[in-house]
Short mmCIF file of C-alpha atoms and ligand atoms in Angstrom, two decimals:
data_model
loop_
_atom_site.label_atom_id
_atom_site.label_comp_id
_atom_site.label_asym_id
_atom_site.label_seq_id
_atom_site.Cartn_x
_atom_site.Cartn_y
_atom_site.Cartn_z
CA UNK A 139 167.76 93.07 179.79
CA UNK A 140 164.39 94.38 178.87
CA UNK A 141 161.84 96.33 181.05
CA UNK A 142 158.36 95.39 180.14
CA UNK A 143 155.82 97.56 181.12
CA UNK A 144 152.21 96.55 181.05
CA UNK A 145 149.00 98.83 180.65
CA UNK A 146 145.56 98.59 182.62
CA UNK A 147 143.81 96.80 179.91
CA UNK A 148 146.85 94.18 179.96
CA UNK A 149 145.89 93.30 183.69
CA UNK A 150 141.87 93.65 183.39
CA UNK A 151 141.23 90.34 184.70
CA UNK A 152 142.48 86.89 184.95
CA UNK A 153 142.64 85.66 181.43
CA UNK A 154 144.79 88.91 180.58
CA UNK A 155 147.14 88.57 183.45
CA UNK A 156 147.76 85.26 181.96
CA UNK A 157 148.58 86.61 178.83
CA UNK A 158 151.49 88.86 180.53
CA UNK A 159 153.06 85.65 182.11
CA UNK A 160 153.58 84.11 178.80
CA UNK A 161 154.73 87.16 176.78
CA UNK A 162 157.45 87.43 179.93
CA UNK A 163 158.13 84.13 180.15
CA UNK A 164 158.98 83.71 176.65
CA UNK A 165 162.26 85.77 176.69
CA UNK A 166 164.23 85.67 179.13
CA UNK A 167 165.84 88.99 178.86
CA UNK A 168 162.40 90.17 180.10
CA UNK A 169 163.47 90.41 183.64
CA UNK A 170 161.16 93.54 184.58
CA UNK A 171 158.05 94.17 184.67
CA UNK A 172 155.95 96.98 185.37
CA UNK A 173 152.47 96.87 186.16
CA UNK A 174 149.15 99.61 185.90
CA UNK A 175 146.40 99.31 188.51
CA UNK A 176 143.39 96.60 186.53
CA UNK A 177 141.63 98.51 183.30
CA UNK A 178 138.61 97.79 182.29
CA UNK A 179 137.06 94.57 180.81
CA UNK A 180 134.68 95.98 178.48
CA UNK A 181 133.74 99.31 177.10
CA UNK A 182 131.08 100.48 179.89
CA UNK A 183 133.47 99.08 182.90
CA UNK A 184 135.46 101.40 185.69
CA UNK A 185 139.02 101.09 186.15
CA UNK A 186 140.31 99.90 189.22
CA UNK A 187 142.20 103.65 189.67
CA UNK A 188 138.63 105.60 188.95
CA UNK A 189 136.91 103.45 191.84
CA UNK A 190 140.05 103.92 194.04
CA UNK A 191 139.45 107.82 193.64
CA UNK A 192 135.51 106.61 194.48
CA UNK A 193 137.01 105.50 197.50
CA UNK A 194 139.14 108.16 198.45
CA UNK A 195 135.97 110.73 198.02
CA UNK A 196 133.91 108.97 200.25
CA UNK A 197 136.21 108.59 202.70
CA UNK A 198 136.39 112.47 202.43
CA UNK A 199 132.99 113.30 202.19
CA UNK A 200 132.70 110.92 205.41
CA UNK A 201 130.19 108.46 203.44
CA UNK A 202 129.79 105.36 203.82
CA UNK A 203 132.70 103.18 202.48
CA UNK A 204 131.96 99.79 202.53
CA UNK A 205 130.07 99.85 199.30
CA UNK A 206 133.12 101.58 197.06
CA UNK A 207 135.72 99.48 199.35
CA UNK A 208 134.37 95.76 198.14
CA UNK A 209 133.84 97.12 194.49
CA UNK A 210 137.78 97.49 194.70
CA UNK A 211 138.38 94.36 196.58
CA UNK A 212 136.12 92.28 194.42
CA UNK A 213 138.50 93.11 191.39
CA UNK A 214 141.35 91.86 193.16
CA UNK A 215 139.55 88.59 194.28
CA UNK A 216 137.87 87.67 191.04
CA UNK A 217 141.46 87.46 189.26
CA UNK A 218 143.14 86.00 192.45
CA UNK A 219 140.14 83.24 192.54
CA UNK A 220 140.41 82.64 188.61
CA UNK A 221 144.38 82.87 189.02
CA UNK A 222 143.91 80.38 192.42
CA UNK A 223 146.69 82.14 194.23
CA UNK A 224 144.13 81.69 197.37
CA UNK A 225 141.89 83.70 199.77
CA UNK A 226 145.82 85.21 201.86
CA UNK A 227 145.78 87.18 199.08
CA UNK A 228 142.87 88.78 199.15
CA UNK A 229 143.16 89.22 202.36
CA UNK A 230 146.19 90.95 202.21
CA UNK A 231 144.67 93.40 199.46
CA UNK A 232 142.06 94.48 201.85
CA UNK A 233 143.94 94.98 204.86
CA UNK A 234 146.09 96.91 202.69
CA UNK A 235 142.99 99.16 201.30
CA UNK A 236 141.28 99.16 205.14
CA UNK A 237 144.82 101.07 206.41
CA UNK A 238 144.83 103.06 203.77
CA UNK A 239 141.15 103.97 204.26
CA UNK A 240 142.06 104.71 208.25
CA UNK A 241 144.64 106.85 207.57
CA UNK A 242 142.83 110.16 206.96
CA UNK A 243 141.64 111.01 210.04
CA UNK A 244 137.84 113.10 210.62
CA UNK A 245 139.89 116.58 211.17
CA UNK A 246 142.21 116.01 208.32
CA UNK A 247 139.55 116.06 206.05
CA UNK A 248 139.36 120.26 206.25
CA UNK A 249 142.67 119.83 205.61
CA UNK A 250 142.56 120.53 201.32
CA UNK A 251 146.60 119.20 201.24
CA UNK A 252 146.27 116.26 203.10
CA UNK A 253 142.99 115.49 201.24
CA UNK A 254 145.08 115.80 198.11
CA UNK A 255 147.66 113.62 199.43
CA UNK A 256 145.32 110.87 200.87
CA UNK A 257 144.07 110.78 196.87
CA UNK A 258 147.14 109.73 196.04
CA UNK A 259 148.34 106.89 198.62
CA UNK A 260 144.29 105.51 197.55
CA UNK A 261 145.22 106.07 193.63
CA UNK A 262 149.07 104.26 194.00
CA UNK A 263 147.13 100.58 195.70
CA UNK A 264 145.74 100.05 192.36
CA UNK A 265 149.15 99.71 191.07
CA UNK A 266 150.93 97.80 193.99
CA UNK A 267 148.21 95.64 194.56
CA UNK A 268 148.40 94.99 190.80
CA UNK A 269 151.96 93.79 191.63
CA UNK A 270 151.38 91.76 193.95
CA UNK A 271 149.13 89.49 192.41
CA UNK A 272 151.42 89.60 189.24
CA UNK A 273 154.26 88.41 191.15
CA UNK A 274 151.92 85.88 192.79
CA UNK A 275 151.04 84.44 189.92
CA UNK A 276 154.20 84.22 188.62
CA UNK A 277 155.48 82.19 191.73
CA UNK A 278 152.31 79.83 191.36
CA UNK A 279 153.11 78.76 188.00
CA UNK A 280 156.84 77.74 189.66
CA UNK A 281 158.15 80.70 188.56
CA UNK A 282 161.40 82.43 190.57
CA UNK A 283 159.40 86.09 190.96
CA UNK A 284 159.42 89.04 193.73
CA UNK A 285 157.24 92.07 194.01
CA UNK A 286 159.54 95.55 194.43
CA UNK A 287 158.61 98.28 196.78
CA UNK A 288 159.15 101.94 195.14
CA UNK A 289 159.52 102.60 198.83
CA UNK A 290 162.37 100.46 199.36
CA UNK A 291 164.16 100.36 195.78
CA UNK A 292 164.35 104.64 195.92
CA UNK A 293 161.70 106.15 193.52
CA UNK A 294 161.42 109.37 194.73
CA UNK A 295 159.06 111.87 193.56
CA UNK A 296 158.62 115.92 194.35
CA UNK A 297 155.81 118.18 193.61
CA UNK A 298 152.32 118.48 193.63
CA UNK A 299 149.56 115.41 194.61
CA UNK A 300 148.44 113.77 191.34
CA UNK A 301 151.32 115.63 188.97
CA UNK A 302 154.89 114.43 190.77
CA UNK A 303 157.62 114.44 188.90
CA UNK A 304 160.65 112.20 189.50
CA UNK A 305 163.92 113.18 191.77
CA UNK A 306 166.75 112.87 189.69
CA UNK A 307 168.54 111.34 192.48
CA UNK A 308 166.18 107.95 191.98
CA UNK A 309 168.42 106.70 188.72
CA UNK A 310 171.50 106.67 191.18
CA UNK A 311 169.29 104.75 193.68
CA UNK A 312 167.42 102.50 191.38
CA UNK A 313 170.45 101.57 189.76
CA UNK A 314 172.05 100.71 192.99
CA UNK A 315 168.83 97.94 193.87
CA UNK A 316 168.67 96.66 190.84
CA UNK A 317 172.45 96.57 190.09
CA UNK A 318 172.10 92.65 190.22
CA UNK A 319 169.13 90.23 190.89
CA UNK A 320 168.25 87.39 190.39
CA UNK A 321 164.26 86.14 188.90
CA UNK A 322 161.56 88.45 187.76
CA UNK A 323 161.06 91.41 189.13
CA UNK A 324 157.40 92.80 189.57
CA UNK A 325 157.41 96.37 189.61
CA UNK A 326 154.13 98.43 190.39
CA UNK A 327 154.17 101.50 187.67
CA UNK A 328 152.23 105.30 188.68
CA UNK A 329 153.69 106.07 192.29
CA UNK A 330 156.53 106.65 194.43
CA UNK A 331 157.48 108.62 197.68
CA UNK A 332 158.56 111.95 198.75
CA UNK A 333 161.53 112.38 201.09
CA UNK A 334 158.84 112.70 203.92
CA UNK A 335 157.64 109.18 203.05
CA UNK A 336 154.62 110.57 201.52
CA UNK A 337 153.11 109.00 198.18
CA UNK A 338 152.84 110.78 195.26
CA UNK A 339 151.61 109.63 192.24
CA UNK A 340 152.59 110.68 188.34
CA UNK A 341 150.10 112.36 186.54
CA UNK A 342 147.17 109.28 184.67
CA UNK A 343 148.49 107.00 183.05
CA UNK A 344 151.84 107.70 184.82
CA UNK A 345 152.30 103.73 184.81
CA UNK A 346 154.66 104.43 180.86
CA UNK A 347 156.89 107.19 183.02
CA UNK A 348 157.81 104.71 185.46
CA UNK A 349 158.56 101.98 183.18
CA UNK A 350 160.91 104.48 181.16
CA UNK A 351 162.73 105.68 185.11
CA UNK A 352 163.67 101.99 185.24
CA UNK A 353 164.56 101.21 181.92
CA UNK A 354 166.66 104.72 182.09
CA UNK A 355 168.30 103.37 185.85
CA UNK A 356 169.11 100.14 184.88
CA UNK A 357 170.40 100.74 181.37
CA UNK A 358 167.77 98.47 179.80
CA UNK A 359 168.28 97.03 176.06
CA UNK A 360 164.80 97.88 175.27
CA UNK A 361 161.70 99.26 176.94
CA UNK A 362 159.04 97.54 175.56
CA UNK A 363 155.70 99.04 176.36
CA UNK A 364 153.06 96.26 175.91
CA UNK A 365 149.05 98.40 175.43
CA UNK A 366 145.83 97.10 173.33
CA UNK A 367 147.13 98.31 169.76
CA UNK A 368 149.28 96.51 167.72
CA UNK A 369 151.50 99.76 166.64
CA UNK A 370 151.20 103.15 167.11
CA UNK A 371 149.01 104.53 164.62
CA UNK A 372 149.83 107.59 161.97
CA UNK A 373 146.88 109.05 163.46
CA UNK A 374 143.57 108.22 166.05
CA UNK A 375 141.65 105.35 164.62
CA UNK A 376 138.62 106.64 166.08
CA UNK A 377 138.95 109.87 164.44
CA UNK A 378 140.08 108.49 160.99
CA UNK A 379 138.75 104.43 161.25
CA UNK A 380 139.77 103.26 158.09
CA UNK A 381 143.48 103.68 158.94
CA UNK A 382 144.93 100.18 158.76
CA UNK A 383 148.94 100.84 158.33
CA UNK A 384 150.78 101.55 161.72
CA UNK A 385 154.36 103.01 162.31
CA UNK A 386 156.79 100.73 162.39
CA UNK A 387 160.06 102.90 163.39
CA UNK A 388 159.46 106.79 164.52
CA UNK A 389 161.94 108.69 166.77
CA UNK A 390 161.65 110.30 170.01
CA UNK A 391 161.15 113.36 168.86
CA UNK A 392 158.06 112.46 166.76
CA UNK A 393 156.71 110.87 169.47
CA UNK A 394 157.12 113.38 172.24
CA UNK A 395 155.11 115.56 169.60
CA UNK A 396 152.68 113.46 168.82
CA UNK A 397 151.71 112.28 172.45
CA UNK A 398 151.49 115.74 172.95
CA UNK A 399 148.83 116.60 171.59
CA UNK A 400 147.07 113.23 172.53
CA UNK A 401 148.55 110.16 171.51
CA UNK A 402 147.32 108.14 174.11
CA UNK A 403 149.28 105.30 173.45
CA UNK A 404 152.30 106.76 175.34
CA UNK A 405 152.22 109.32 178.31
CA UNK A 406 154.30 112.46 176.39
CA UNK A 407 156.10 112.56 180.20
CA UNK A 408 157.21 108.96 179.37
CA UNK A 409 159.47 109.94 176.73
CA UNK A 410 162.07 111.68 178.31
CA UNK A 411 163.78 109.24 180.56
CA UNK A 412 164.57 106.87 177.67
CA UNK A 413 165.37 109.62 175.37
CA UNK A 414 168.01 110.62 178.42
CA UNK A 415 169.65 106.87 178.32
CA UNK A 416 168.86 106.06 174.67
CA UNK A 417 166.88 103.05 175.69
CA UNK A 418 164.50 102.43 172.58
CA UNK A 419 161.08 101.84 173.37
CA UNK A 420 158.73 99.13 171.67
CA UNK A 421 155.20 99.49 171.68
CA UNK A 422 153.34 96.24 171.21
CA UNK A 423 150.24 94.74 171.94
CA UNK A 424 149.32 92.15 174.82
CA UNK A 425 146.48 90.52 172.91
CA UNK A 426 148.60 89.84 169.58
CA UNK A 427 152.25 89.82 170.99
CA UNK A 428 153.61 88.16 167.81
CA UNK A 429 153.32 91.86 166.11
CA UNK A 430 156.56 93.62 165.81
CA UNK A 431 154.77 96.35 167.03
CA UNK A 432 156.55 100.49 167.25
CA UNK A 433 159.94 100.90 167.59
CA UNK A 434 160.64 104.51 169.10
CA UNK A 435 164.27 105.44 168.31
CA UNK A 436 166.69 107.85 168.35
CA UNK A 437 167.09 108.35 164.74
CA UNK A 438 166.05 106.64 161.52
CA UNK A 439 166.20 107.34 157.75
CA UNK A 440 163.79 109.42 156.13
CA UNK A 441 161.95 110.43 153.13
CA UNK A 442 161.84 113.65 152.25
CA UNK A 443 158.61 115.41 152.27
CA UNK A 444 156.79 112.44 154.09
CA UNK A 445 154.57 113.18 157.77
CA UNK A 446 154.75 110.71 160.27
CA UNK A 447 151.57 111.35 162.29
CA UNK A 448 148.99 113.61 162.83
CA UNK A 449 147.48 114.17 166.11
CA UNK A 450 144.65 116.80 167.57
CA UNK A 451 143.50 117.74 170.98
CA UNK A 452 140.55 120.04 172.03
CA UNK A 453 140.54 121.44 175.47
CA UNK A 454 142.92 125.12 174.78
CA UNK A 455 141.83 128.53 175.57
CA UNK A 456 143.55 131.50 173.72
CA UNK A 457 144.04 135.04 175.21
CA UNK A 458 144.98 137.35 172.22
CA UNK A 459 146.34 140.56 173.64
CA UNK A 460 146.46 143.07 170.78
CA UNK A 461 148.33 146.74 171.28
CA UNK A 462 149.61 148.88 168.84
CA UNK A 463 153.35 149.18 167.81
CA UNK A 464 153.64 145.84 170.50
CA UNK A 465 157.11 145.18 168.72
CA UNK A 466 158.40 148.34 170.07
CA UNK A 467 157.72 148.29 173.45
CA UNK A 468 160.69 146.61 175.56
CA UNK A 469 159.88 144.07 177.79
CA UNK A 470 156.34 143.49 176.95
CA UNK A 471 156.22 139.72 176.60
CA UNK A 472 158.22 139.92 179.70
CA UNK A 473 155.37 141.59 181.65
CA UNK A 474 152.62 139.21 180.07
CA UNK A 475 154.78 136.06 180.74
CA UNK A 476 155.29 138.10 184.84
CA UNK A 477 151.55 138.08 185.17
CA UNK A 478 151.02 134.11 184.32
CA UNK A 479 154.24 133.27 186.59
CA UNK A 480 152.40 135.42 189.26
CA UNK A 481 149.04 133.64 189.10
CA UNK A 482 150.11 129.90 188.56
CA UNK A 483 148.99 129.88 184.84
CA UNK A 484 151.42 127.85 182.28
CA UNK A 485 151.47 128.45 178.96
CA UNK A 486 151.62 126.29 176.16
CA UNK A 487 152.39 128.02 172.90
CA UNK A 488 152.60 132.18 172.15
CA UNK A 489 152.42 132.56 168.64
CA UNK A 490 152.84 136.49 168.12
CA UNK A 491 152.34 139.05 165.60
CA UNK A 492 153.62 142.48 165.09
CA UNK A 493 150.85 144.23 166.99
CA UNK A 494 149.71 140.85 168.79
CA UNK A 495 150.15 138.03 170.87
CA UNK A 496 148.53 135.15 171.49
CA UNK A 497 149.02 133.17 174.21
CA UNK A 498 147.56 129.48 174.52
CA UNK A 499 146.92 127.55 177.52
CA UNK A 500 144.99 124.49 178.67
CA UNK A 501 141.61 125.14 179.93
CA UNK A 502 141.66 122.53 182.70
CA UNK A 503 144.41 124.68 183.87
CA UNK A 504 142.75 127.88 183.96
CA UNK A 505 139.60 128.45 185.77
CA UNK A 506 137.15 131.37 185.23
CA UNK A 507 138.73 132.98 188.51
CA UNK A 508 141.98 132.94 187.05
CA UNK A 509 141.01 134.09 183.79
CA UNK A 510 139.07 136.99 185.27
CA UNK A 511 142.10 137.84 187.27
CA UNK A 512 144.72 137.39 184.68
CA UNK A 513 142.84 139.64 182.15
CA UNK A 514 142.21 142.35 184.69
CA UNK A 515 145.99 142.52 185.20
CA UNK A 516 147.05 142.43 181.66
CA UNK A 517 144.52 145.02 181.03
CA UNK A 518 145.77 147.32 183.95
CA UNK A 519 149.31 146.71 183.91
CA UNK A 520 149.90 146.35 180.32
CA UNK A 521 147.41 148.76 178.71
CA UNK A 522 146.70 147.19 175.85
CA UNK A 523 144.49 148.10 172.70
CA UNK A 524 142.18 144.69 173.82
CA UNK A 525 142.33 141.68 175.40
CA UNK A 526 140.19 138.95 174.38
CA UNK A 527 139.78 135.41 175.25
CA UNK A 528 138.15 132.36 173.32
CA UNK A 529 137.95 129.00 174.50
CA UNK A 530 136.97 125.89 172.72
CA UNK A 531 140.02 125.93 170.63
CA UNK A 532 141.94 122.53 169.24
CA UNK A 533 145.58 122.16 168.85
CA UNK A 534 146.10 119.75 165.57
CA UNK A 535 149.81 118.52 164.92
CA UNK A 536 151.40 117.38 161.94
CA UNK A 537 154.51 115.79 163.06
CA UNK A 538 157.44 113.81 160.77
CA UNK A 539 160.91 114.21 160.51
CA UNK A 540 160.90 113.52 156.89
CA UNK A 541 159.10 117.26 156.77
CA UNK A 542 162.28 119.49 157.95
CA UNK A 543 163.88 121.17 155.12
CA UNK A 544 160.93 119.94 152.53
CA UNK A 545 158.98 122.55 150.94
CA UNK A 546 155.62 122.50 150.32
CA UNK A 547 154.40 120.75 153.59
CA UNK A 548 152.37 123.70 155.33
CA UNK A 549 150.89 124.61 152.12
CA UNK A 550 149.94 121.57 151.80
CA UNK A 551 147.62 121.17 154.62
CA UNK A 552 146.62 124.77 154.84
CA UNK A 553 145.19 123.26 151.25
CA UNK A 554 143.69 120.77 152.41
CA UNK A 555 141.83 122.59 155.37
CA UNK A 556 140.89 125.51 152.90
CA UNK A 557 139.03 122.59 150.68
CA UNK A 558 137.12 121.51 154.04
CA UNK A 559 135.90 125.25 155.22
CA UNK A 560 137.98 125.22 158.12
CA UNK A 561 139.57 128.13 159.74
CA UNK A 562 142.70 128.17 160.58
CA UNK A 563 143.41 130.57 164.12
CA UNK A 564 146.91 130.16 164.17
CA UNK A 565 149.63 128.13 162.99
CA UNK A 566 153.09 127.44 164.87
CA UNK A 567 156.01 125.88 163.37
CA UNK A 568 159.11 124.90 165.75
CA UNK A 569 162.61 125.79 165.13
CA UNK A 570 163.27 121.74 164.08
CA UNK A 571 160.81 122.07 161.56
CA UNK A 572 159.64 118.07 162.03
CA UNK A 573 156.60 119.53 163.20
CA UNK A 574 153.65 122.26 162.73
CA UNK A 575 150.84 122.86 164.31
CA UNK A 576 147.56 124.49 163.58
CA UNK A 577 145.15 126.28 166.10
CA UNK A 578 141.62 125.65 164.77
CA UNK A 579 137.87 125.31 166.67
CA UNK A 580 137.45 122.28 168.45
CA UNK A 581 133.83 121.63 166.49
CA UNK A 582 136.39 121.02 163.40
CA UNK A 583 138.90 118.76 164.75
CA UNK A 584 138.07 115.35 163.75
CA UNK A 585 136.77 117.23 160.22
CA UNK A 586 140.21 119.22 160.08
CA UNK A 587 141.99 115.79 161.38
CA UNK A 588 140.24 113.26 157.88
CA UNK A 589 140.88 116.10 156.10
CA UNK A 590 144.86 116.07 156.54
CA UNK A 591 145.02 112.43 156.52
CA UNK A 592 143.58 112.08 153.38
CA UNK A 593 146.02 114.99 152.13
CA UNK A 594 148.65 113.33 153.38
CA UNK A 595 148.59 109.46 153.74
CA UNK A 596 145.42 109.45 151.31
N1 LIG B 1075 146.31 103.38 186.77
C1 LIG B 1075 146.70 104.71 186.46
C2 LIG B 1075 145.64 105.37 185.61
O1 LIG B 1075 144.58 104.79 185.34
C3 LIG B 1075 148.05 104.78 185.86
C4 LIG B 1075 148.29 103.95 184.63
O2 LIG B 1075 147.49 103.09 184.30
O3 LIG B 1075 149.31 104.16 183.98
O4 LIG B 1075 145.81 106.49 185.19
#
């Protein structure tokens, strides 16, 4: 059986959602299928998930919602009209969006958790809305289809509103409901519910993670993973437009790397439940579905010295604590590492040196509050020689499994970037050595970015 999973842009409107029925219909082992909320139709359009969160806001800020509501509804209608799976529909779509609406009440709206939670039961009816009219339109072209409740079918999620992650007691459940059935099952992707019956939604573009939970739970022969690009590309067209050559077979590992450090493609949180059941995943597009598209494996054969993909993403901040003879104090990274814990902060990478350490973390994730607190307790507690932090800093990664044990590869690019003028902050490489990665200024990313292509694919 294969889970099919199918991305905003896929459901846009009525002509696309047509498009999905025949891809499913035309093998039959594609039995499930998991839907995002409706993308946009052109470049300058609003998903149907931004205008939810529209929604949601007004209802906060106690505006006016009928405006915001119909903008949603209208989406819904146009496809249902085009799609003529008639006005119950609709209907049903609004009621659903009305209750929704009603359920914050004026008093909860001081309330910043319940706010945050009300977000996310607005954000999750672009999805199972989505589903419904999929499985609709299934049934009005005769076909034997059923829309699934994450409710009823056990996809439970923990944690915080907008950035859930899943209970690992939902594979035993989702198994269990989907153990044997019969038709197509319409699935909506992005959401599920907490023990308290509370929705809580995966972090954007959390649609990929729960099309990977169910191909994981049922044991799925593939996941395919159906987007608006033929393959997934060595590295960002829009960065590097001439690249014309996608990847036909990369492994899990590559990809978790790559999507990392913004692949788009694929959600780096999708990775992870497929890697866990060894379900391969197929990236394809909707609008050309006879491509073969990316196969994302376990393993594969490799040439030596050979990258994969490189990918970049702005948006780090770097505090570089510096304090003589560092490497002989017990305990210090400890204490640094003590004071993030304590104040909520994660880290992403701390490249160190004898005397200094560097510790890198996404700047959406730290706020000038935090950072004003966080360096006035490494600066008290840990008495360093400075402590200084820069922002505007890029994260580029040069990823392939074909570069472990291969010499050469680092000095290659280091080359490369020398040739361009760019300055190289840091550079990381794992313990797997498929992968390093190189801190730069986010002004020379897409520079740093052609620059390594052309070293390396050129
Ligand atoms: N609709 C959600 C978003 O726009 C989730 C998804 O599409 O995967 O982020």
């Amino acid at each position: 059986m294969k889970v099919c999973k199918f991305g905003g842009s896929s459901l846009a409107d009525a002509g696309q959602i047509a498009k999905v029925l025949d891809i499913v219909l035309a093998d039959p082992a594609r039995r499930m299928v998991v839907v995002s909320a409706p993308g946009k139709r052109t470049k300058t359009d609003t998903k149907v998930t931004d205008l939810l969160i529209a929604l949601a806001q007004a209802v906060i800020e106690g505006k006016d919602v009928k405006k915001p509501l119909a903008a949603v509804v209208a989406r819904y209608a146009s496809i249902a009209e085009t799609l003529k799976l008639g006005k119950e529909i609709v209907k049903t779509i609004e009621t659903d969006l009305l209750l929704r609406v009603q359920s914050l009440s004026r008093k909860e709206t001081a309330d910043a958790d319940k706010c945050a939670r009300f977000v996310d039961l607005m954000k999750a009816a672009g999805e199972d809305n989505s589903a419904k009219i999929v499985a609709a339109a299934f049934c009005a072209r005769g076909v034997k289809a059923r829309y699934a409740s994450p409710k009823d079918t056990g996809m439970i999620l923990e944690g915080e509103p907008g950035n859930a992650t899943l209970n690992p007691e939902s594979y035993r459940k989702l198994g269990k409901a989907f153990a044997d059935f019969e038709g197509i099952v319409v699935y909506p992707g992005f959401f599920g519910y907490r023990k308290d019956g509370t929705v809580a939604t995966f972090p954007r573009g959390g649609s990929d993670i729960t099309g990977s939970i169910l191909a994981a739970a049922i044991r799925a022969d593939v996941y395919e993973n159906f987007t608006d690009v033929d393959n997934v590309y060595p590295v960002d067209p829009r960065i590097v437009p001439e690249v014309s050559e996608g990847i036909d077979t990369m492994t899990y590992r590559e990809m978790r790397e790559l999507a990392y450090a913004g692949f788009g493609v694929f959600n780096d949180e999708a990775i992870q439940p497929a890697v866990q059941a060894r379900v391969p995943i197929n990236v394809r597009n909707t609008n050309r579905p006879q491509e073969p598209g990316t196969m994302i494996v376990q393993s594969r054969r490799v040439m030596p010295g050979t990258v994969t993909g490189i990918a970049a993403a702005n948006g780090f901040s770097n505090i570089i604590i510096d304090k003589y003879l560092m490497n002989r104090e017990v305990g210090f990274t400890r204490k640094v590492l003590a004071i993030l814990e304590e104040e909520g902060v994660s880290y992403e990478h701390i490249p160190s040196g004898i005397d200094s350490i560097s510790v890198i973390i996404r700047a959406d994730k730290f706020s000038q509050a935090k950072e004003k607190k966080v360096v006035s307790r490494l600066k008290r507690e840990l008495t360093p020689d400075s402590v200084i932090v820069t922002h505007d800093y890029a994260v580029i990664m040069v990823v392939g499994e074909g570069m472990a044990f291969s010499s050469g590869m680092l000095a290659k690019a280091t080359t490369a970037l020398a040739a361009h003028g760019i300055n190289i902050s840091m550079v990381n490489q794992g313990a797997s050595e498929i992968s390093f990665m190189i801190g730069i200024k986010s002004e020379d990313r897409d520079k740093a970015v052609r620059a390594l292509y052309e070293s390396f694919f050129g």
